Amino acid sequence: MKTEQNLPISERRKFFLTIARASGLAILGGLTWSAYVDEVKATSLILRPPGARNEADFLATCIKCGMCVEACPFDTLRLAKPGDNKPLGTPFFIPREIPCYMCTDIPCVPVCPTKALDIKSVQNEEKKLDITKAQMGVAVIDDNSCIAFWGIQCDACYRACPLLGEAISIEYSKNERTGKHAFLKPVVHTDVCTGCGLCEKACVTQKAAIFVLPRDIALGKVGDHYVQGWNKKDEKRVENATSNTTKTKISKDSAVDSLNNSSDMEDLLK
């Protein structure tokens, strides 16, 4: 059996080179994985292409093939690289630089081989592609830096919106400071806004006063225990609901008597 001591010089050199290469690859792999983990940690503010599933499902499904990026005719989409603080190889866009131009044929979605971009989510009732169904994000307005809230006439975001008068409307109100001018304030309708970012791109301020955020960050969540009584579809959720009433000693007395009775208050605090 040969060892490195009794190997010829040429073979011994190959032996050490092989070990060095293997060690280098292991170190490189560790560094790459470490970088990937670090990138994944900073992904809360990221805008995905139309039809993207929720972030957890998207990351589990996307194979980083870049086909959606290649299909985008406006170079809106890009693949995350080291330093972007986003999961490496995944598609995203920055509206202030290049927004989504709302292509009617949505070319980035049908080419996705794993359905990380769900084509059904951007189809209408007739199963036709409908970019207005996209929910890439939602526009948010900073009242303090939006010059329309100062009284300066500006409707750049309103005019840039592809869903003119629907996703963004203009609210007129009297300017009490001057007494003879009106505020023309933009209002975002979150149920219509697709998050395309054309408004952010068009904003005239140095740092956009209207900007797109992921919907789960920009919007609150009411909770399933609240029901819209005027909405028949929402009421169906509680058709078979049951309730439990918890009674305590304090509930037997009126509110005023309970407040005046120290023993009742002691029971309540137990």
PDB file of C-alpha atoms in Angstrom:
ATOM      1  CA  MET A   1       0.000   0.000   0.000  1.00  0.00           C
ATOM      2  CA  LYS A   2       1.407   3.394  -1.040  1.00  0.00           C
ATOM      3  CA  THR A   3       1.524   6.433   1.273  1.00  0.00           C
ATOM      4  CA  GLU A   4       2.499   9.998   0.462  1.00  0.00           C
ATOM      5  CA  GLN A   5       6.045   9.291   1.819  1.00  0.00           C
ATOM      6  CA  ASN A   6       6.855   6.610  -0.731  1.00  0.00           C
ATOM      7  CA  LEU A   7       4.999   8.180  -3.684  1.00  0.00           C
ATOM      8  CA  PRO A   8       7.089   9.587  -6.536  1.00  0.00           C
ATOM      9  CA  ILE A   9       7.533  13.396  -6.408  1.00  0.00           C
ATOM     10  CA  SER A  10       5.075  14.033  -9.279  1.00  0.00           C
ATOM     11  CA  GLU A  11       2.374  11.874  -7.702  1.00  0.00           C
ATOM     12  CA  ARG A  12       3.018  13.371  -4.271  1.00  0.00           C
ATOM     13  CA  ARG A  13       2.541  16.842  -5.771  1.00  0.00           C
ATOM     14  CA  LYS A  14      -0.792  15.745  -7.303  1.00  0.00           C
ATOM     15  CA  PHE A  15      -1.809  14.308  -3.936  1.00  0.00           C
ATOM     16  CA  PHE A  16      -1.285  17.628  -2.118  1.00  0.00           C
ATOM     17  CA  LEU A  17      -2.884  19.605  -4.949  1.00  0.00           C
ATOM     18  CA  THR A  18      -5.983  17.424  -4.728  1.00  0.00           C
ATOM     19  CA  ILE A  19      -6.210  18.003  -0.976  1.00  0.00           C
ATOM     20  CA  ALA A  20      -5.728  21.756  -1.475  1.00  0.00           C
ATOM     21  CA  ARG A  21      -8.463  21.904  -4.123  1.00  0.00           C
ATOM     22  CA  ALA A  22     -10.889  19.955  -1.950  1.00  0.00           C
ATOM     23  CA  SER A  23     -10.189  22.214   1.030  1.00  0.00           C
ATOM     24  CA  GLY A  24     -10.607  25.312  -1.132  1.00  0.00           C
ATOM     25  CA  LEU A  25     -13.928  24.113  -2.499  1.00  0.00           C
ATOM     26  CA  ALA A  26     -15.164  23.313   1.005  1.00  0.00           C
ATOM     27  CA  ILE A  27     -14.187  26.768   2.253  1.00  0.00           C
ATOM     28  CA  LEU A  28     -15.736  28.438  -0.804  1.00  0.00           C
ATOM     29  CA  GLY A  29     -18.930  26.448  -0.334  1.00  0.00           C
ATOM     30  CA  GLY A  30     -19.084  27.466   3.319  1.00  0.00           C
ATOM     31  CA  LEU A  31     -18.571  31.132   2.465  1.00  0.00           C
ATOM     32  CA  THR A  32     -21.186  30.976  -0.283  1.00  0.00           C
ATOM     33  CA  TRP A  33     -23.720  29.342   2.031  1.00  0.00           C
ATOM     34  CA  SER A  34     -22.932  31.859   4.755  1.00  0.00           C
ATOM     35  CA  ALA A  35     -23.478  34.702   2.278  1.00  0.00           C
ATOM     36  CA  TYR A  36     -26.752  33.144   1.139  1.00  0.00           C
ATOM     37  CA  VAL A  37     -28.013  32.879   4.720  1.00  0.00           C
ATOM     38  CA  ASP A  38     -27.097  36.516   5.364  1.00  0.00           C
ATOM     39  CA  GLU A  39     -28.921  37.610   2.212  1.00  0.00           C
ATOM     40  CA  VAL A  40     -32.042  35.671   3.192  1.00  0.00           C
ATOM     41  CA  LYS A  41     -32.202  37.410   6.565  1.00  0.00           C
ATOM     42  CA  ALA A  42     -32.822  40.841   4.967  1.00  0.00           C
ATOM     43  CA  THR A  43     -35.848  40.229   2.759  1.00  0.00           C
ATOM     44  CA  SER A  44     -38.752  42.010   4.426  1.00  0.00           C
ATOM     45  CA  LEU A  45     -38.874  44.857   1.875  1.00  0.00           C
ATOM     46  CA  ILE A  46     -38.804  43.165  -1.507  1.00  0.00           C
ATOM     47  CA  LEU A  47     -41.115  43.464  -4.489  1.00  0.00           C
ATOM     48  CA  ARG A  48     -41.651  40.374  -6.605  1.00  0.00           C
ATOM     49  CA  PRO A  49     -42.971  39.997 -10.179  1.00  0.00           C
ATOM     50  CA  PRO A  50     -46.722  39.822 -10.898  1.00  0.00           C
ATOM     51  CA  GLY A  51     -48.345  36.610  -9.731  1.00  0.00           C
ATOM     52  CA  ALA A  52     -45.692  35.831  -7.109  1.00  0.00           C
ATOM     53  CA  ARG A  53     -46.885  33.572  -4.313  1.00  0.00           C
ATOM     54  CA  ASN A  54     -46.473  34.631  -0.695  1.00  0.00           C
ATOM     55  CA  GLU A  55     -42.798  35.013   0.164  1.00  0.00           C
ATOM     56  CA  ALA A  56     -42.379  31.688   1.977  1.00  0.00           C
ATOM     57  CA  ASP A  57     -44.013  29.678  -0.829  1.00  0.00           C
ATOM     58  CA  PHE A  58     -42.213  31.734  -3.465  1.00  0.00           C
ATOM     59  CA  LEU A  59     -38.776  30.991  -1.995  1.00  0.00           C
ATOM     60  CA  ALA A  60     -39.658  27.306  -1.669  1.00  0.00           C
ATOM     61  CA  THR A  61     -40.816  27.125  -5.307  1.00  0.00           C
ATOM     62  CA  CYS A  62     -38.559  29.505  -7.257  1.00  0.00           C
ATOM     63  CA  ILE A  63     -35.559  27.691  -8.826  1.00  0.00           C
ATOM     64  CA  LYS A  64     -33.706  30.942  -9.683  1.00  0.00           C
ATOM     65  CA  CYS A  65     -33.792  30.166 -13.403  1.00  0.00           C
ATOM     66  CA  GLY A  66     -34.144  33.795 -14.479  1.00  0.00           C
ATOM     67  CA  MET A  67     -36.705  33.060 -17.198  1.00  0.00           C
ATOM     68  CA  CYS A  68     -39.076  35.755 -15.901  1.00  0.00           C
ATOM     69  CA  VAL A  69     -36.221  38.263 -15.994  1.00  0.00           C
ATOM     70  CA  GLU A  70     -35.439  37.375 -19.607  1.00  0.00           C
ATOM     71  CA  ALA A  71     -39.108  37.646 -20.572  1.00  0.00           C
ATOM     72  CA  CYS A  72     -39.523  41.180 -19.164  1.00  0.00           C
ATOM     73  CA  PRO A  73     -39.386  43.616 -22.124  1.00  0.00           C
ATOM     74  CA  PHE A  74     -38.567  46.663 -19.979  1.00  0.00           C
ATOM     75  CA  ASP A  75     -35.685  45.216 -17.912  1.00  0.00           C
ATOM     76  CA  THR A  76     -37.798  45.823 -14.825  1.00  0.00           C
ATOM     77  CA  LEU A  77     -36.937  42.499 -13.233  1.00  0.00           C
ATOM     78  CA  ARG A  78     -33.473  41.623 -12.029  1.00  0.00           C
ATOM     79  CA  LEU A  79     -31.917  38.654 -10.265  1.00  0.00           C
ATOM     80  CA  ALA A  80     -30.583  39.247  -6.771  1.00  0.00           C
ATOM     81  CA  LYS A  81     -26.810  39.137  -6.541  1.00  0.00           C
ATOM     82  CA  PRO A  82     -24.487  39.243  -3.509  1.00  0.00           C
ATOM     83  CA  GLY A  83     -24.843  42.611  -1.824  1.00  0.00           C
ATOM     84  CA  ASP A  84     -28.486  43.159  -2.789  1.00  0.00           C
ATOM     85  CA  ASN A  85     -29.607  41.866   0.622  1.00  0.00           C
ATOM     86  CA  LYS A  86     -32.147  39.626  -1.026  1.00  0.00           C
ATOM     87  CA  PRO A  87     -32.243  35.842  -1.559  1.00  0.00           C
ATOM     88  CA  LEU A  88     -29.603  35.174  -4.203  1.00  0.00           C
ATOM     89  CA  GLY A  89     -30.853  34.475  -7.714  1.00  0.00           C
ATOM     90  CA  THR A  90     -34.476  35.434  -7.042  1.00  0.00           C
ATOM     91  CA  PRO A  91     -36.292  38.040  -9.183  1.00  0.00           C
ATOM     92  CA  PHE A  92     -37.271  41.452  -7.837  1.00  0.00           C
ATOM     93  CA  PHE A  93     -37.687  45.041  -8.978  1.00  0.00           C
ATOM     94  CA  ILE A  94     -37.059  48.565  -7.702  1.00  0.00           C
ATOM     95  CA  PRO A  95     -39.883  50.897  -8.818  1.00  0.00           C
ATOM     96  CA  ARG A  96     -37.918  54.123  -8.411  1.00  0.00           C
ATOM     97  CA  GLU A  97     -35.432  52.821 -10.990  1.00  0.00           C
ATOM     98  CA  ILE A  98     -37.606  50.768 -13.361  1.00  0.00           C
ATOM     99  CA  PRO A  99     -41.254  50.150 -12.418  1.00  0.00           C
ATOM    100  CA  CYS A 100     -43.537  47.443 -13.770  1.00  0.00           C
ATOM    101  CA  TYR A 101     -45.133  48.773 -16.953  1.00  0.00           C
ATOM    102  CA  MET A 102     -48.206  46.561 -16.589  1.00  0.00           C
ATOM    103  CA  CYS A 103     -47.847  44.507 -19.793  1.00  0.00           C
ATOM    104  CA  THR A 104     -51.266  43.211 -20.811  1.00  0.00           C
ATOM    105  CA  ASP A 105     -49.811  39.833 -21.822  1.00  0.00           C
ATOM    106  CA  ILE A 106     -47.773  39.619 -18.596  1.00  0.00           C
ATOM    107  CA  PRO A 107     -44.867  37.783 -20.315  1.00  0.00           C
ATOM    108  CA  CYS A 108     -42.954  37.121 -17.085  1.00  0.00           C
ATOM    109  CA  VAL A 109     -45.625  34.889 -15.570  1.00  0.00           C
ATOM    110  CA  PRO A 110     -46.438  32.153 -18.148  1.00  0.00           C
ATOM    111  CA  VAL A 111     -42.736  31.274 -18.594  1.00  0.00           C
ATOM    112  CA  CYS A 112     -42.280  30.347 -14.922  1.00  0.00           C
ATOM    113  CA  PRO A 113     -41.602  26.574 -14.915  1.00  0.00           C
ATOM    114  CA  THR A 114     -42.460  25.954 -11.254  1.00  0.00           C
ATOM    115  CA  LYS A 115     -45.539  28.168 -10.805  1.00  0.00           C
ATOM    116  CA  ALA A 116     -43.696  30.316  -8.275  1.00  0.00           C
ATOM    117  CA  LEU A 117     -45.434  32.979 -10.345  1.00  0.00           C
ATOM    118  CA  ASP A 118     -49.007  31.732 -10.210  1.00  0.00           C
ATOM    119  CA  ILE A 119     -50.758  32.433 -13.494  1.00  0.00           C
ATOM    120  CA  LYS A 120     -54.181  31.825 -11.942  1.00  0.00           C
ATOM    121  CA  SER A 121     -53.723  34.813  -9.646  1.00  0.00           C
ATOM    122  CA  VAL A 122     -53.505  37.157 -12.645  1.00  0.00           C
ATOM    123  CA  GLN A 123     -56.483  35.774 -14.541  1.00  0.00           C
ATOM    124  CA  ASN A 124     -60.016  37.143 -14.586  1.00  0.00           C
ATOM    125  CA  GLU A 125     -63.283  35.220 -14.378  1.00  0.00           C
ATOM    126  CA  GLU A 126     -62.943  34.327 -18.062  1.00  0.00           C
ATOM    127  CA  LYS A 127     -59.501  32.778 -17.440  1.00  0.00           C
ATOM    128  CA  LYS A 128     -57.835  35.547 -19.453  1.00  0.00           C
ATOM    129  CA  LEU A 129     -54.689  37.300 -18.316  1.00  0.00           C
ATOM    130  CA  ASP A 130     -55.525  40.483 -16.435  1.00  0.00           C
ATOM    131  CA  ILE A 131     -52.634  42.555 -15.085  1.00  0.00           C
ATOM    132  CA  THR A 132     -55.019  44.547 -12.894  1.00  0.00           C
ATOM    133  CA  LYS A 133     -55.330  41.414 -10.737  1.00  0.00           C
ATOM    134  CA  ALA A 134     -51.641  41.633  -9.790  1.00  0.00           C
ATOM    135  CA  GLN A 135     -50.775  42.358  -6.174  1.00  0.00           C
ATOM    136  CA  MET A 136     -47.057  43.116  -6.298  1.00  0.00           C
ATOM    137  CA  GLY A 137     -47.385  45.626  -3.475  1.00  0.00           C
ATOM    138  CA  VAL A 138     -49.268  48.764  -2.552  1.00  0.00           C
ATOM    139  CA  ALA A 139     -48.375  52.456  -2.802  1.00  0.00           C
ATOM    140  CA  VAL A 140     -48.020  54.427   0.419  1.00  0.00           C
ATOM    141  CA  ILE A 141     -47.952  58.228   0.671  1.00  0.00           C
ATOM    142  CA  ASP A 142     -45.809  60.182   3.119  1.00  0.00           C
ATOM    143  CA  ASP A 143     -48.009  63.196   3.939  1.00  0.00           C
ATOM    144  CA  ASN A 144     -45.079  65.193   5.291  1.00  0.00           C
ATOM    145  CA  SER A 145     -42.938  65.063   2.160  1.00  0.00           C
ATOM    146  CA  CYS A 146     -45.687  65.011  -0.488  1.00  0.00           C
ATOM    147  CA  ILE A 147     -45.815  68.590  -1.815  1.00  0.00           C
ATOM    148  CA  ALA A 148     -49.509  68.232  -2.650  1.00  0.00           C
ATOM    149  CA  PHE A 149     -50.133  68.207   1.106  1.00  0.00           C
ATOM    150  CA  TRP A 150     -48.242  71.507   1.355  1.00  0.00           C
ATOM    151  CA  GLY A 151     -50.655  73.148  -1.041  1.00  0.00           C
ATOM    152  CA  ILE A 152     -48.408  72.962  -4.112  1.00  0.00           C
ATOM    153  CA  GLN A 153     -50.373  71.677  -7.082  1.00  0.00           C
ATOM    154  CA  CYS A 154     -48.939  68.321  -8.152  1.00  0.00           C
ATOM    155  CA  ASP A 155     -50.703  65.310  -9.611  1.00  0.00           C
ATOM    156  CA  ALA A 156     -47.685  63.481 -11.042  1.00  0.00           C
ATOM    157  CA  CYS A 157     -48.494  60.199  -9.300  1.00  0.00           C
ATOM    158  CA  TYR A 158     -52.156  60.432 -10.271  1.00  0.00           C
ATOM    159  CA  ARG A 159     -51.310  61.008 -13.947  1.00  0.00           C
ATOM    160  CA  ALA A 160     -48.697  58.248 -14.003  1.00  0.00           C
ATOM    161  CA  CYS A 161     -51.056  55.616 -12.604  1.00  0.00           C
ATOM    162  CA  PRO A 162     -52.140  53.162 -15.332  1.00  0.00           C
ATOM    163  CA  LEU A 163     -55.470  52.711 -13.548  1.00  0.00           C
ATOM    164  CA  LEU A 164     -56.266  56.407 -13.808  1.00  0.00           C
ATOM    165  CA  GLY A 165     -58.807  57.545 -11.243  1.00  0.00           C
ATOM    166  CA  GLU A 166     -59.139  54.051  -9.806  1.00  0.00           C
ATOM    167  CA  ALA A 167     -55.969  53.153  -7.913  1.00  0.00           C
ATOM    168  CA  ILE A 168     -55.205  56.805  -7.113  1.00  0.00           C
ATOM    169  CA  SER A 169     -57.779  59.569  -6.888  1.00  0.00           C
ATOM    170  CA  ILE A 170     -57.460  63.261  -6.046  1.00  0.00           C
ATOM    171  CA  GLU A 171     -59.180  64.625  -2.965  1.00  0.00           C
ATOM    172  CA  TYR A 172     -60.016  68.336  -2.969  1.00  0.00           C
ATOM    173  CA  SER A 173     -60.086  70.300   0.272  1.00  0.00           C
ATOM    174  CA  LYS A 174     -59.848  73.966   1.237  1.00  0.00           C
ATOM    175  CA  ASN A 175     -56.451  75.378   2.126  1.00  0.00           C
ATOM    176  CA  GLU A 176     -57.187  77.124   5.409  1.00  0.00           C
ATOM    177  CA  ARG A 177     -53.740  78.696   5.463  1.00  0.00           C
ATOM    178  CA  THR A 178     -54.410  80.841   2.383  1.00  0.00           C
ATOM    179  CA  GLY A 179     -58.180  80.804   2.523  1.00  0.00           C
ATOM    180  CA  LYS A 180     -58.516  80.882  -1.260  1.00  0.00           C
ATOM    181  CA  HIS A 181     -56.651  77.863  -2.570  1.00  0.00           C
ATOM    182  CA  ALA A 182     -57.386  74.136  -2.559  1.00  0.00           C
ATOM    183  CA  PHE A 183     -55.348  71.106  -1.622  1.00  0.00           C
ATOM    184  CA  LEU A 184     -55.240  68.440  -4.332  1.00  0.00           C
ATOM    185  CA  LYS A 185     -54.258  65.448  -2.230  1.00  0.00           C
ATOM    186  CA  PRO A 186     -53.612  62.013  -3.769  1.00  0.00           C
ATOM    187  CA  VAL A 187     -55.421  59.080  -2.171  1.00  0.00           C
ATOM    188  CA  VAL A 188     -54.360  55.476  -2.796  1.00  0.00           C
ATOM    189  CA  HIS A 189     -57.112  52.864  -3.044  1.00  0.00           C
ATOM    190  CA  THR A 190     -55.383  49.752  -1.770  1.00  0.00           C
ATOM    191  CA  ASP A 191     -57.994  47.350  -3.097  1.00  0.00           C
ATOM    192  CA  VAL A 192     -57.198  48.478  -6.665  1.00  0.00           C
ATOM    193  CA  CYS A 193     -53.485  49.343  -6.489  1.00  0.00           C
ATOM    194  CA  THR A 194     -51.303  46.658  -8.096  1.00  0.00           C
ATOM    195  CA  GLY A 195     -47.992  47.946  -6.745  1.00  0.00           C
ATOM    196  CA  CYS A 196     -46.552  48.583 -10.210  1.00  0.00           C
ATOM    197  CA  GLY A 197     -44.577  51.581  -8.922  1.00  0.00           C
ATOM    198  CA  LEU A 198     -45.214  53.907 -11.858  1.00  0.00           C
ATOM    199  CA  CYS A 199     -46.358  56.512  -9.339  1.00  0.00           C
ATOM    200  CA  GLU A 200     -43.132  56.153  -7.364  1.00  0.00           C
ATOM    201  CA  LYS A 201     -41.091  56.565 -10.524  1.00  0.00           C
ATOM    202  CA  ALA A 202     -43.022  59.720 -11.463  1.00  0.00           C
ATOM    203  CA  CYS A 203     -42.851  61.403  -8.036  1.00  0.00           C
ATOM    204  CA  VAL A 204     -41.126  64.798  -8.316  1.00  0.00           C
ATOM    205  CA  THR A 205     -39.553  64.904  -4.849  1.00  0.00           C
ATOM    206  CA  GLN A 206     -35.888  63.955  -4.367  1.00  0.00           C
ATOM    207  CA  LYS A 207     -36.860  60.903  -2.372  1.00  0.00           C
ATOM    208  CA  ALA A 208     -40.222  59.641  -3.552  1.00  0.00           C
ATOM    209  CA  ALA A 209     -43.069  60.775  -1.299  1.00  0.00           C
ATOM    210  CA  ILE A 210     -45.146  57.896  -2.660  1.00  0.00           C
ATOM    211  CA  PHE A 211     -43.507  54.496  -2.611  1.00  0.00           C
ATOM    212  CA  VAL A 212     -44.471  50.860  -2.980  1.00  0.00           C
ATOM    213  CA  LEU A 213     -44.218  48.387  -0.114  1.00  0.00           C
ATOM    214  CA  PRO A 214     -45.114  44.683   0.062  1.00  0.00           C
ATOM    215  CA  ARG A 215     -48.792  44.388   0.887  1.00  0.00           C
ATOM    216  CA  ASP A 216     -48.306  42.445   4.113  1.00  0.00           C
ATOM    217  CA  ILE A 217     -46.107  45.262   5.414  1.00  0.00           C
ATOM    218  CA  ALA A 218     -48.120  48.237   4.133  1.00  0.00           C
ATOM    219  CA  LEU A 219     -51.542  46.944   5.137  1.00  0.00           C
ATOM    220  CA  GLY A 220     -52.973  45.836   8.435  1.00  0.00           C
ATOM    221  CA  LYS A 221     -54.979  42.690   9.014  1.00  0.00           C
ATOM    222  CA  VAL A 222     -58.391  42.859  10.610  1.00  0.00           C
ATOM    223  CA  GLY A 223     -58.584  39.283  11.878  1.00  0.00           C
ATOM    224  CA  ASP A 224     -61.042  36.507  11.132  1.00  0.00           C
ATOM    225  CA  HIS A 225     -63.114  37.255  14.240  1.00  0.00           C
ATOM    226  CA  TYR A 226     -64.380  40.507  12.697  1.00  0.00           C
ATOM    227  CA  VAL A 227     -67.223  40.191  10.206  1.00  0.00           C
ATOM    228  CA  GLN A 228     -68.522  42.669   7.649  1.00  0.00           C
ATOM    229  CA  GLY A 229     -72.226  42.430   8.381  1.00  0.00           C
ATOM    230  CA  TRP A 230     -73.136  44.164   5.123  1.00  0.00           C
ATOM    231  CA  ASN A 231     -71.123  41.671   3.073  1.00  0.00           C
ATOM    232  CA  LYS A 232     -73.090  38.463   2.433  1.00  0.00           C
ATOM    233  CA  LYS A 233     -69.970  36.504   1.438  1.00  0.00           C
ATOM    234  CA  ASP A 234     -68.212  37.516   4.631  1.00  0.00           C
ATOM    235  CA  GLU A 235     -71.262  36.636   6.730  1.00  0.00           C
ATOM    236  CA  LYS A 236     -71.180  33.059   5.415  1.00  0.00           C
ATOM    237  CA  ARG A 237     -68.030  32.477   7.437  1.00  0.00           C
ATOM    238  CA  VAL A 238     -70.035  32.635  10.665  1.00  0.00           C
ATOM    239  CA  GLU A 239     -73.174  30.774   9.625  1.00  0.00           C
ATOM    240  CA  ASN A 240     -72.260  27.804  11.821  1.00  0.00           C
ATOM    241  CA  ALA A 241     -70.383  29.724  14.478  1.00  0.00           C
ATOM    242  CA  THR A 242     -71.018  29.069  18.157  1.00  0.00           C
ATOM    243  CA  SER A 243     -70.293  31.225  21.174  1.00  0.00           C
ATOM    244  CA  ASN A 244     -69.548  30.653  24.839  1.00  0.00           C
ATOM    245  CA  THR A 245     -70.508  33.110  27.563  1.00  0.00           C
ATOM    246  CA  THR A 246     -68.313  33.247  30.622  1.00  0.00           C
ATOM    247  CA  LYS A 247     -70.049  34.442  33.771  1.00  0.00           C
ATOM    248  CA  THR A 248     -68.420  35.556  36.995  1.00  0.00           C
ATOM    249  CA  LYS A 249     -69.791  36.769  40.290  1.00  0.00           C
ATOM    250  CA  ILE A 250     -69.277  40.377  39.239  1.00  0.00           C
ATOM    251  CA  SER A 251     -71.487  39.942  36.172  1.00  0.00           C
ATOM    252  CA  LYS A 252     -74.535  39.374  38.424  1.00  0.00           C
ATOM    253  CA  ASP A 253     -74.472  42.986  39.609  1.00  0.00           C
ATOM    254  CA  SER A 254     -74.984  46.141  37.614  1.00  0.00           C
ATOM    255  CA  ALA A 255     -71.906  48.011  36.454  1.00  0.00           C
ATOM    256  CA  VAL A 256     -72.390  50.782  39.026  1.00  0.00           C
ATOM    257  CA  ASP A 257     -72.922  48.345  41.916  1.00  0.00           C
ATOM    258  CA  SER A 258     -69.852  46.364  40.891  1.00  0.00           C
ATOM    259  CA  LEU A 259     -67.703  49.485  40.899  1.00  0.00           C
ATOM    260  CA  ASN A 260     -68.957  50.451  44.351  1.00  0.00           C
ATOM    261  CA  ASN A 261     -68.513  46.980  45.804  1.00  0.00           C
ATOM    262  CA  SER A 262     -64.913  46.388  46.821  1.00  0.00           C
ATOM    263  CA  SER A 263     -65.396  42.635  47.228  1.00  0.00           C
ATOM    264  CA  ASP A 264     -66.608  42.365  43.631  1.00  0.00           C
ATOM    265  CA  MET A 265     -63.496  44.179  42.428  1.00  0.00           C
ATOM    266  CA  GLU A 266     -61.316  41.834  44.462  1.00  0.00           C
ATOM    267  CA  ASP A 267     -63.029  38.845  42.822  1.00  0.00           C
ATOM    268  CA  LEU A 268     -62.410  40.357  39.418  1.00  0.00           C
ATOM    269  CA  LEU A 269     -58.708  40.790  40.106  1.00  0.00           C
ATOM    270  CA  LYS A 270     -58.202  37.220  41.301  1.00  0.00           C
TER     271      LYS A 270
END
